[in-house]
Coordinates of C-alpha atoms in Angstrom, one line a residue:
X1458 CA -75.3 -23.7 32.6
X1459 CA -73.7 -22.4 35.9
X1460 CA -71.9 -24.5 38.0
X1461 CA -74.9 -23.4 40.7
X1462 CA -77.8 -24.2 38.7
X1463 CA -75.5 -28.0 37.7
X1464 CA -75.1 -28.9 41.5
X1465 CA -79.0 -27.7 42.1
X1466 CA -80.0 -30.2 39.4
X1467 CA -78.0 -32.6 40.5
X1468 CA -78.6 -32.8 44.1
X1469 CA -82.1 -32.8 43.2
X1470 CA -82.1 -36.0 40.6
X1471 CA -80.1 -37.6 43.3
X1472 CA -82.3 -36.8 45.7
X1473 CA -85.1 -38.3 43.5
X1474 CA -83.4 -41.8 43.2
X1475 CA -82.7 -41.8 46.8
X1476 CA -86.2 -41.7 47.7
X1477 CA -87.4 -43.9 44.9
X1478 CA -84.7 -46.3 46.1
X1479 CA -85.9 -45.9 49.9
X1480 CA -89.5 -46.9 48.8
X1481 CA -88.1 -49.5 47.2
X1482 CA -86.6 -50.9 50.0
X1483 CA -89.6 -50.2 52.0
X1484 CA -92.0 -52.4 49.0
X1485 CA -89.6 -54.9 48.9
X1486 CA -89.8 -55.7 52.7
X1487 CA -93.2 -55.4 52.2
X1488 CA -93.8 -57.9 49.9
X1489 CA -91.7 -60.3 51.5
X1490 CA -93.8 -60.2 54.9
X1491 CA -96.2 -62.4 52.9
X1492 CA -94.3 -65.1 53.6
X1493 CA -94.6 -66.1 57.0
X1494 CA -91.4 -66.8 59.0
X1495 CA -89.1 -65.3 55.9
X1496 CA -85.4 -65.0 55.3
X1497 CA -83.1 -63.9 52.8
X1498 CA -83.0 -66.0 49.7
X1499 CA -86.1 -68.0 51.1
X1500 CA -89.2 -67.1 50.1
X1501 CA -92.3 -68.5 49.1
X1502 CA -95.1 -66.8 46.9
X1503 CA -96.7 -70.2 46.0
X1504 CA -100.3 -68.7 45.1
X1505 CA -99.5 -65.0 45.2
X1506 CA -98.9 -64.1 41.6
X1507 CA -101.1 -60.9 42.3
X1508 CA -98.8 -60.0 44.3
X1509 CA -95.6 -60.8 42.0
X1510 CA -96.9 -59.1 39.1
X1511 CA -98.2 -56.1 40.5
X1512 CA -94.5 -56.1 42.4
X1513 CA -92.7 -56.8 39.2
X1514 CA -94.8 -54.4 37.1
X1515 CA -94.1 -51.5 39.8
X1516 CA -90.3 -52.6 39.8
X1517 CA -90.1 -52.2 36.2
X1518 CA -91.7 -48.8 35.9
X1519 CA -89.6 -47.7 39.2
X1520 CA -86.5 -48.9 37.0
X1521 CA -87.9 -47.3 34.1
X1522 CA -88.1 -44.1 35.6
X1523 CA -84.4 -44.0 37.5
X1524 CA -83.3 -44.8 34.1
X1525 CA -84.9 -41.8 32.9
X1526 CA -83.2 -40.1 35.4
X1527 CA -79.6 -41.3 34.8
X1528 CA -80.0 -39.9 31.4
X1529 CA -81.4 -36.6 32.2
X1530 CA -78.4 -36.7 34.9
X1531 CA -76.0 -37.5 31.8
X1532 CA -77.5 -34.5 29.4
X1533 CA -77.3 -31.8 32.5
X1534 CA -73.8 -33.1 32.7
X1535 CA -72.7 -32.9 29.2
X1536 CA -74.3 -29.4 29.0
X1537 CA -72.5 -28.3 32.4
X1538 CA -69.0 -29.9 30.5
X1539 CA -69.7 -27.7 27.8
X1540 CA -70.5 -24.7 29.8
X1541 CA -67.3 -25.4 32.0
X1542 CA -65.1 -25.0 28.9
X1543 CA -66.7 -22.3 28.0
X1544 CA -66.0 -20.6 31.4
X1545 CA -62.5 -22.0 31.2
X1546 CA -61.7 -20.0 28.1
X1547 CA -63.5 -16.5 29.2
X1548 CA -61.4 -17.8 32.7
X1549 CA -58.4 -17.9 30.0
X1550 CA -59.2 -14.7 28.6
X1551 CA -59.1 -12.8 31.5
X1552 CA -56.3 -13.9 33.1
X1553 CA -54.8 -13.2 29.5
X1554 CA -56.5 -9.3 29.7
X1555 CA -55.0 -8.9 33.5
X1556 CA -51.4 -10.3 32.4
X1557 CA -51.9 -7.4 29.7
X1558 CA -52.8 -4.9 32.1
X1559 CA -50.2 -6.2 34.7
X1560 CA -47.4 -5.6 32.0
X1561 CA -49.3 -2.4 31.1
X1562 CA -49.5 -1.4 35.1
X1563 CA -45.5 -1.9 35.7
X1564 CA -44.6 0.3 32.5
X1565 CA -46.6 3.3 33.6
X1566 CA -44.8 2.6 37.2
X1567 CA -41.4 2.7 35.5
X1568 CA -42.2 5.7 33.5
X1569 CA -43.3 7.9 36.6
X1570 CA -40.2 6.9 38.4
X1571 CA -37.8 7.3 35.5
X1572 CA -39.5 11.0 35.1
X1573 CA -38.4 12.1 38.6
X1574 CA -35.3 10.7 38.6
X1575 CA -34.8 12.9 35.3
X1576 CA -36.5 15.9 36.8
X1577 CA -33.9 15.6 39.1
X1578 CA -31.3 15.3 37.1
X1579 CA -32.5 18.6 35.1
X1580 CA -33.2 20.7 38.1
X1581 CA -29.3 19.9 39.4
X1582 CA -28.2 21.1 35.7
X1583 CA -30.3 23.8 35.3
X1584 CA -28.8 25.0 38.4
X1585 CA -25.5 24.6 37.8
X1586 CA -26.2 26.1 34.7
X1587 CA -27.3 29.4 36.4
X1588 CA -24.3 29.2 38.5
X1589 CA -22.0 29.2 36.9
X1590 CA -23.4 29.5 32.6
X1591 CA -19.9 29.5 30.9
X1592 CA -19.1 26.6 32.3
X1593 CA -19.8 23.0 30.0
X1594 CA -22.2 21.9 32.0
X1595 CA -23.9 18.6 30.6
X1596 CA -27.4 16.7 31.9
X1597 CA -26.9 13.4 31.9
X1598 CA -30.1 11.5 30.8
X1599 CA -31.6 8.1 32.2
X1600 CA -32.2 5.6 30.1
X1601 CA -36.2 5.7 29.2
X1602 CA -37.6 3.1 26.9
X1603 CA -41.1 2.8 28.9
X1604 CA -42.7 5.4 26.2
X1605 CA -41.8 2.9 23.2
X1606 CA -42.4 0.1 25.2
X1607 CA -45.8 0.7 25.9
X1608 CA -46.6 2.1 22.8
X1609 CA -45.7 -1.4 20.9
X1610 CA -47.8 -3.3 22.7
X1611 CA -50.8 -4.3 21.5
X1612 CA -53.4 -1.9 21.5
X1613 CA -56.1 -3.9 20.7
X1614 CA -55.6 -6.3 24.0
X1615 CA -55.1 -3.6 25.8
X1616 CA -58.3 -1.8 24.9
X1617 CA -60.1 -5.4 25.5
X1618 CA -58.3 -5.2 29.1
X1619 CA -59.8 -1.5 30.2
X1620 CA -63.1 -2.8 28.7
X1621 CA -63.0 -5.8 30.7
X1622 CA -62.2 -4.7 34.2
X1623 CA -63.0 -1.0 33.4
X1624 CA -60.6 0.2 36.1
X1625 CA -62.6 3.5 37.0
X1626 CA -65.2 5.7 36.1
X1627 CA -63.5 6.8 33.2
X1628 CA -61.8 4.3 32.2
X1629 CA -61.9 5.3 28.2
X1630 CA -60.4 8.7 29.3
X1631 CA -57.6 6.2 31.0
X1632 CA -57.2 4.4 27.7
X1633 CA -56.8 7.9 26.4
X1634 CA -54.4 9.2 28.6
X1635 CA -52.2 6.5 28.6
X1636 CA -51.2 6.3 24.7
X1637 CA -51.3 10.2 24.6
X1638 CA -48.7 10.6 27.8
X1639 CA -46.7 7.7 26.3
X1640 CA -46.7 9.1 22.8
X1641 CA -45.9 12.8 24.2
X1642 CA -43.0 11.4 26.6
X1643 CA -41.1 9.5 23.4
X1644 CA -41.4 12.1 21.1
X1645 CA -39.9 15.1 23.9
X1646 CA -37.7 12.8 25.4
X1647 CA -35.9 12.2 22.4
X1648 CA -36.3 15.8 21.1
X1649 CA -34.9 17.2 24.7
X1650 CA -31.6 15.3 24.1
X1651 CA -31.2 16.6 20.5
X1652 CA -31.7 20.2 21.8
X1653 CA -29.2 19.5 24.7
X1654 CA -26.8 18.1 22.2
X1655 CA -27.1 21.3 19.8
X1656 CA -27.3 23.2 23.1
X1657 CA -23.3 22.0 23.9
X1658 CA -22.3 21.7 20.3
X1659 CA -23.3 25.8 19.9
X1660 CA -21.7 26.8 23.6
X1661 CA -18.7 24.9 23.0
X1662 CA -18.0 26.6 19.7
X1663 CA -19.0 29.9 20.9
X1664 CA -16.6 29.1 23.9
X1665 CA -14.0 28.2 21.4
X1666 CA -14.2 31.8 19.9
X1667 CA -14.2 33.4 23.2
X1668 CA -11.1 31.6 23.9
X1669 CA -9.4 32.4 21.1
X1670 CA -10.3 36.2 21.5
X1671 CA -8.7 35.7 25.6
X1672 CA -5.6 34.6 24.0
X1673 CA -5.7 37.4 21.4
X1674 CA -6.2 39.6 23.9
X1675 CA -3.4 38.3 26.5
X1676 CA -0.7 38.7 23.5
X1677 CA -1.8 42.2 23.2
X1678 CA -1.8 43.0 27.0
X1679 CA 1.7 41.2 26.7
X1680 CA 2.9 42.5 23.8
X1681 CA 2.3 46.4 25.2
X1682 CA 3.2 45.4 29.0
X1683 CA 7.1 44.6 27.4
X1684 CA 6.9 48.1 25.5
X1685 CA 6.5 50.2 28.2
X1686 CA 8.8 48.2 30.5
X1687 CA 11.5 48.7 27.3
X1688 CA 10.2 52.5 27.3
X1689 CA 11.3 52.9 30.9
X1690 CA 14.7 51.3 29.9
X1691 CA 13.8 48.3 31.7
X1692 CA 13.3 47.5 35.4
X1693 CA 12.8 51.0 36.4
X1694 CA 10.7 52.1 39.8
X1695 CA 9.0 54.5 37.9
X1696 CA 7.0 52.0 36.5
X1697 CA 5.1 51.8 39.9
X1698 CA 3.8 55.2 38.6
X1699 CA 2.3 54.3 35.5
X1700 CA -1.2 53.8 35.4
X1701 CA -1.4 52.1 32.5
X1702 CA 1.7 50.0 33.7
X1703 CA -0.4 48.6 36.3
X1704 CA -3.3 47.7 34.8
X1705 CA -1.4 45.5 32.0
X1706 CA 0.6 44.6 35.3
X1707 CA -2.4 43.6 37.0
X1708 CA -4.0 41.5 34.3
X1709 CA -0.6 39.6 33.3
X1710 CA -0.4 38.1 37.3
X1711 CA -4.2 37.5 37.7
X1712 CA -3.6 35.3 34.4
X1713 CA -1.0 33.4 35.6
X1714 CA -2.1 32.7 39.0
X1715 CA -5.7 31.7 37.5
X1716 CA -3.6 29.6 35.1
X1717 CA -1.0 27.8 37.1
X1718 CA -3.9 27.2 39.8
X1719 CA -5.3 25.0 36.9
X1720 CA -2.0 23.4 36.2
X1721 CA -1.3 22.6 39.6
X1722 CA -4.6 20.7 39.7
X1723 CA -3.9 18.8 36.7
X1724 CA -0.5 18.1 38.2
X1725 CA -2.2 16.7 41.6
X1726 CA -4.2 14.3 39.9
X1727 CA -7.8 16.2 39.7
X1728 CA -9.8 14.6 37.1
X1729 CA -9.9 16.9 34.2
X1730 CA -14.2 17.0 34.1
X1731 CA -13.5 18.7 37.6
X1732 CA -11.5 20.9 36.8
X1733 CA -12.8 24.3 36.2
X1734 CA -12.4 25.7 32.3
X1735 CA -15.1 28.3 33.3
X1736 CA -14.5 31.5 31.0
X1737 CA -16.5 33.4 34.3
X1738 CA -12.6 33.5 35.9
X1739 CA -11.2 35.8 33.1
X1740 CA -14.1 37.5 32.3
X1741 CA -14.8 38.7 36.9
X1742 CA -11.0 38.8 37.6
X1743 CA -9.1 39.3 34.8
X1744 CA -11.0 41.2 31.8
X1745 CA -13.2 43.0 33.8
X1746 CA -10.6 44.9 35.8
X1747 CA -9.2 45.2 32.3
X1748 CA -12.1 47.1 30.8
X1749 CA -12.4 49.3 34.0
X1750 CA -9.0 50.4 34.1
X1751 CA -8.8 51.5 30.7
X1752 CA -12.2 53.2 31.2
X1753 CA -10.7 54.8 34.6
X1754 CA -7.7 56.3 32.4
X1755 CA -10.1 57.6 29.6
X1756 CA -12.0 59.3 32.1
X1757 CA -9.3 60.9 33.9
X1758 CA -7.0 62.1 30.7
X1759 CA -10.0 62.1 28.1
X1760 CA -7.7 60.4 25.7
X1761 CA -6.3 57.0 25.2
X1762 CA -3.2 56.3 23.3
X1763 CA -3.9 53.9 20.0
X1764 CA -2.5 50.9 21.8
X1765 CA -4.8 50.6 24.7
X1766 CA -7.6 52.1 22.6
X1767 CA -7.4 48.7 20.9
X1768 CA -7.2 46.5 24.0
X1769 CA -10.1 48.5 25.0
X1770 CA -12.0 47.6 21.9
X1771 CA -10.6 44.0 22.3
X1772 CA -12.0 43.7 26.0
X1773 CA -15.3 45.0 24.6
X1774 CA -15.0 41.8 22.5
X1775 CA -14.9 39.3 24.8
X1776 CA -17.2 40.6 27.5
X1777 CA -19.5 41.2 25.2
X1778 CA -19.6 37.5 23.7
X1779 CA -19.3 36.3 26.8
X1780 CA -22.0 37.6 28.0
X1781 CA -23.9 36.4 24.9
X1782 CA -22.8 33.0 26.1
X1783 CA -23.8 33.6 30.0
X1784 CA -27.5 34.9 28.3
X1785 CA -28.1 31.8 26.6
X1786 CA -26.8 29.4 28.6
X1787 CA -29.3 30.8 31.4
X1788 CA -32.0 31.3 28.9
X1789 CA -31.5 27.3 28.6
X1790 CA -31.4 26.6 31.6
X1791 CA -34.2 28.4 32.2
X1792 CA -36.3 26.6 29.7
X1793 CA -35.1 23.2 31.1
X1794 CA -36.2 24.2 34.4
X1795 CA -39.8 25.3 33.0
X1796 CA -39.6 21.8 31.1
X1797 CA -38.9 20.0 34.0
X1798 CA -41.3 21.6 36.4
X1799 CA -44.3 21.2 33.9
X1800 CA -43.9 17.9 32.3
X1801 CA -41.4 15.9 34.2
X1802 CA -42.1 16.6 38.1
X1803 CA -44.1 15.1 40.4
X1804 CA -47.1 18.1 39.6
X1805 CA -46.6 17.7 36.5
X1806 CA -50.4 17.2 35.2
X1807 CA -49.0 14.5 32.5
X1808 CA -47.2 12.8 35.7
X1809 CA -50.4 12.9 37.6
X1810 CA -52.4 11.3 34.7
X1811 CA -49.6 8.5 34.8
X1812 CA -50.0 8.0 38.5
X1813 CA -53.9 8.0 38.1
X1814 CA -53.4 5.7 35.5
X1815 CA -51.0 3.1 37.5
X1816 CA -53.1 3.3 40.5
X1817 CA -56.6 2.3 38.9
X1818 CA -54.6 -1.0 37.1
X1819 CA -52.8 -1.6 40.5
X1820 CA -56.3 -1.7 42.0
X1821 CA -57.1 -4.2 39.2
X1822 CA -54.1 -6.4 39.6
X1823 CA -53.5 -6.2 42.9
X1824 CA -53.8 -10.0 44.5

């Protein structure tokens, strides 16, 4: 019973004894105006036991009947006190369903936000990434438990929540979405940090061997630079003349200024993540050169002597592996940026299924 249909019945039995109790009255007064000259507590109905039997006989059905009443009055309110705790629970219930949602509703909030912030993140890497690719960049990565969050809660309540308030047209499509995007974003979000991790671990060893072929290298470019100043007898001018003198000469005082640059910073306090260990310095200003020079010389004589034939090969070396480095570090950074754009920024479609998603339960739980 309805808390309507209990007041209707109620007003209406009371209604009934109110009018039974008014004619009553009215009865009462009547009888008593057979006595002539009456007042209360003084009445006389010596020879009117007509009167006092049909009287008490009407009063007793009259009672009778209110009686009646009172109980039917007492069964319509036992039956609305069973109804009202039955409302009280599905009341219960709901509230319990809408907490559900609520929790569900802040989640999906947190997620979308946490996704930008990352995409963010990524498109800030990725570019540094294409910047400047042999440098170690690293993506820092926001902490993002909403996936396993919603994901352990329980389904079942959930489901019972959508059904209830059915927050759209499509609310089973909602349902869907919501554990598919979840499940999606904990499985790549963990999977994107292993690849950045094997990402670093493969460019810092393959930066590693680079390095180690630069330092072969600038032993070499050393080494010959001090035999053809001790083939000139020393410091001799004629040394301006030599080509080949030049271009060792050349290489030797890029590296040192590119190297004591680094050393000053270190010296003035730079933090050492800022300071630059990018292999894009040797490879533009001090390699390249390198390789051009010696290509100039071939050109020009046709011939190189054994020496600089293997520095040649040895610059071939490095720019070569470096440039395997600079290809995948942009072919990376390429992929992040694809990542970011499809599943991790704002038109992102699994982004715009969480933001569907968060604005039909805000609609729901919204005061």
């Amino acid at each position: 019973m309805s808390r309507r249909q209990f007041h209707i019945i109620l007003y209406c039995i009371l209604g009934i004894i109110t009018l039974i109790l008014t004619f009553l009255v009215i009865l009462s007064f009547d009888a008593a105006n057979e006595t002539a000259n009456w007042s209360f507590f003084n009445f006389d109905f010596t020879s009117k036991d007509n009167i006092i039997s049909a009287y008490g006989g009407l009063l007793s059905g009259i009672l009778s009947f209110i009686t009646i009443m009172f109980v039917v009055l007492d069964l319509v309110y036992q039956r609305r006190q069973a109804t009202f705790q039955e409302e009280e629970k599905i009341k219960e219930r709901k509230t319990e369903l809408k907490s559900a949602l609520g929790v569900v509703q802040i989640y999906v909030e947190r997620l979308y936000e946490a996704n930008i912030k990352q995409a963010t993140t990524a498109f800030e890497y990725s570019a540094k990434e294409l910047e400047d690719s042999t440098e170690m960049n690293r993506m820092s990565f926001h902490p993002n438990t909403y996936p396993s969050l919603i994901l352990k809660l329980d389904n079942t309540l959930v489901y019972r929540g959508f059904l209830q308030f059915k927050p759209g047209k499509d609310w089973e499509k909602l349902y869907a979405n919501l554990y598919s995007v979840a499940d999606f974003y904990n499985k790549s979000t963990e999977e994107m940090m292993q690849k950045h991790k094997i990402h670093l671990d493969k460019k810092y060893s393959h930066s590693i061997r680079i390095s180690v072929i630069l330092d072969e290298l600038i032993d070499s470019v050393s080494e010959l630079r001090n035999e053809t100043i001790a083939s000139y007898g020393g410091d001799n001018p004629l040394l301006l003349t030599d080509t080949a003198f030049q271009i060792l000469n050349d290489f030797k005082e890029a590296t040192v200024a590119i190297t004591e640059a680094r050393n000053q910073q270190i010296e003035d306090g730079v933090p050492t993540d800022e300071i630059s260990n990018s292999i894009s310095d040797f490879r533009e200003n001090i390699v390249g050169p390198l390789f051009d020079g010696i290509m100039s010389i071939y050109r020009q004589d046709n011939l190189l002597s054994p020496q600089l034939n293997n520095l040649l090969s040895k610059t071939q070396i490095f720019l070569r592996q470096s440039e395997k480095l600079i290809k995948d570090s942009k072919d990376y950074a390429s992929h992040i940026e694809y990542y970011t754009k499809e599943y991790l920024s704002a038109e992102s479609i699994y982004q715009e299924k969480l933001n569907e998603i968060n604005l039909a339960l805000s609609n729901i739980i919204k005061p």
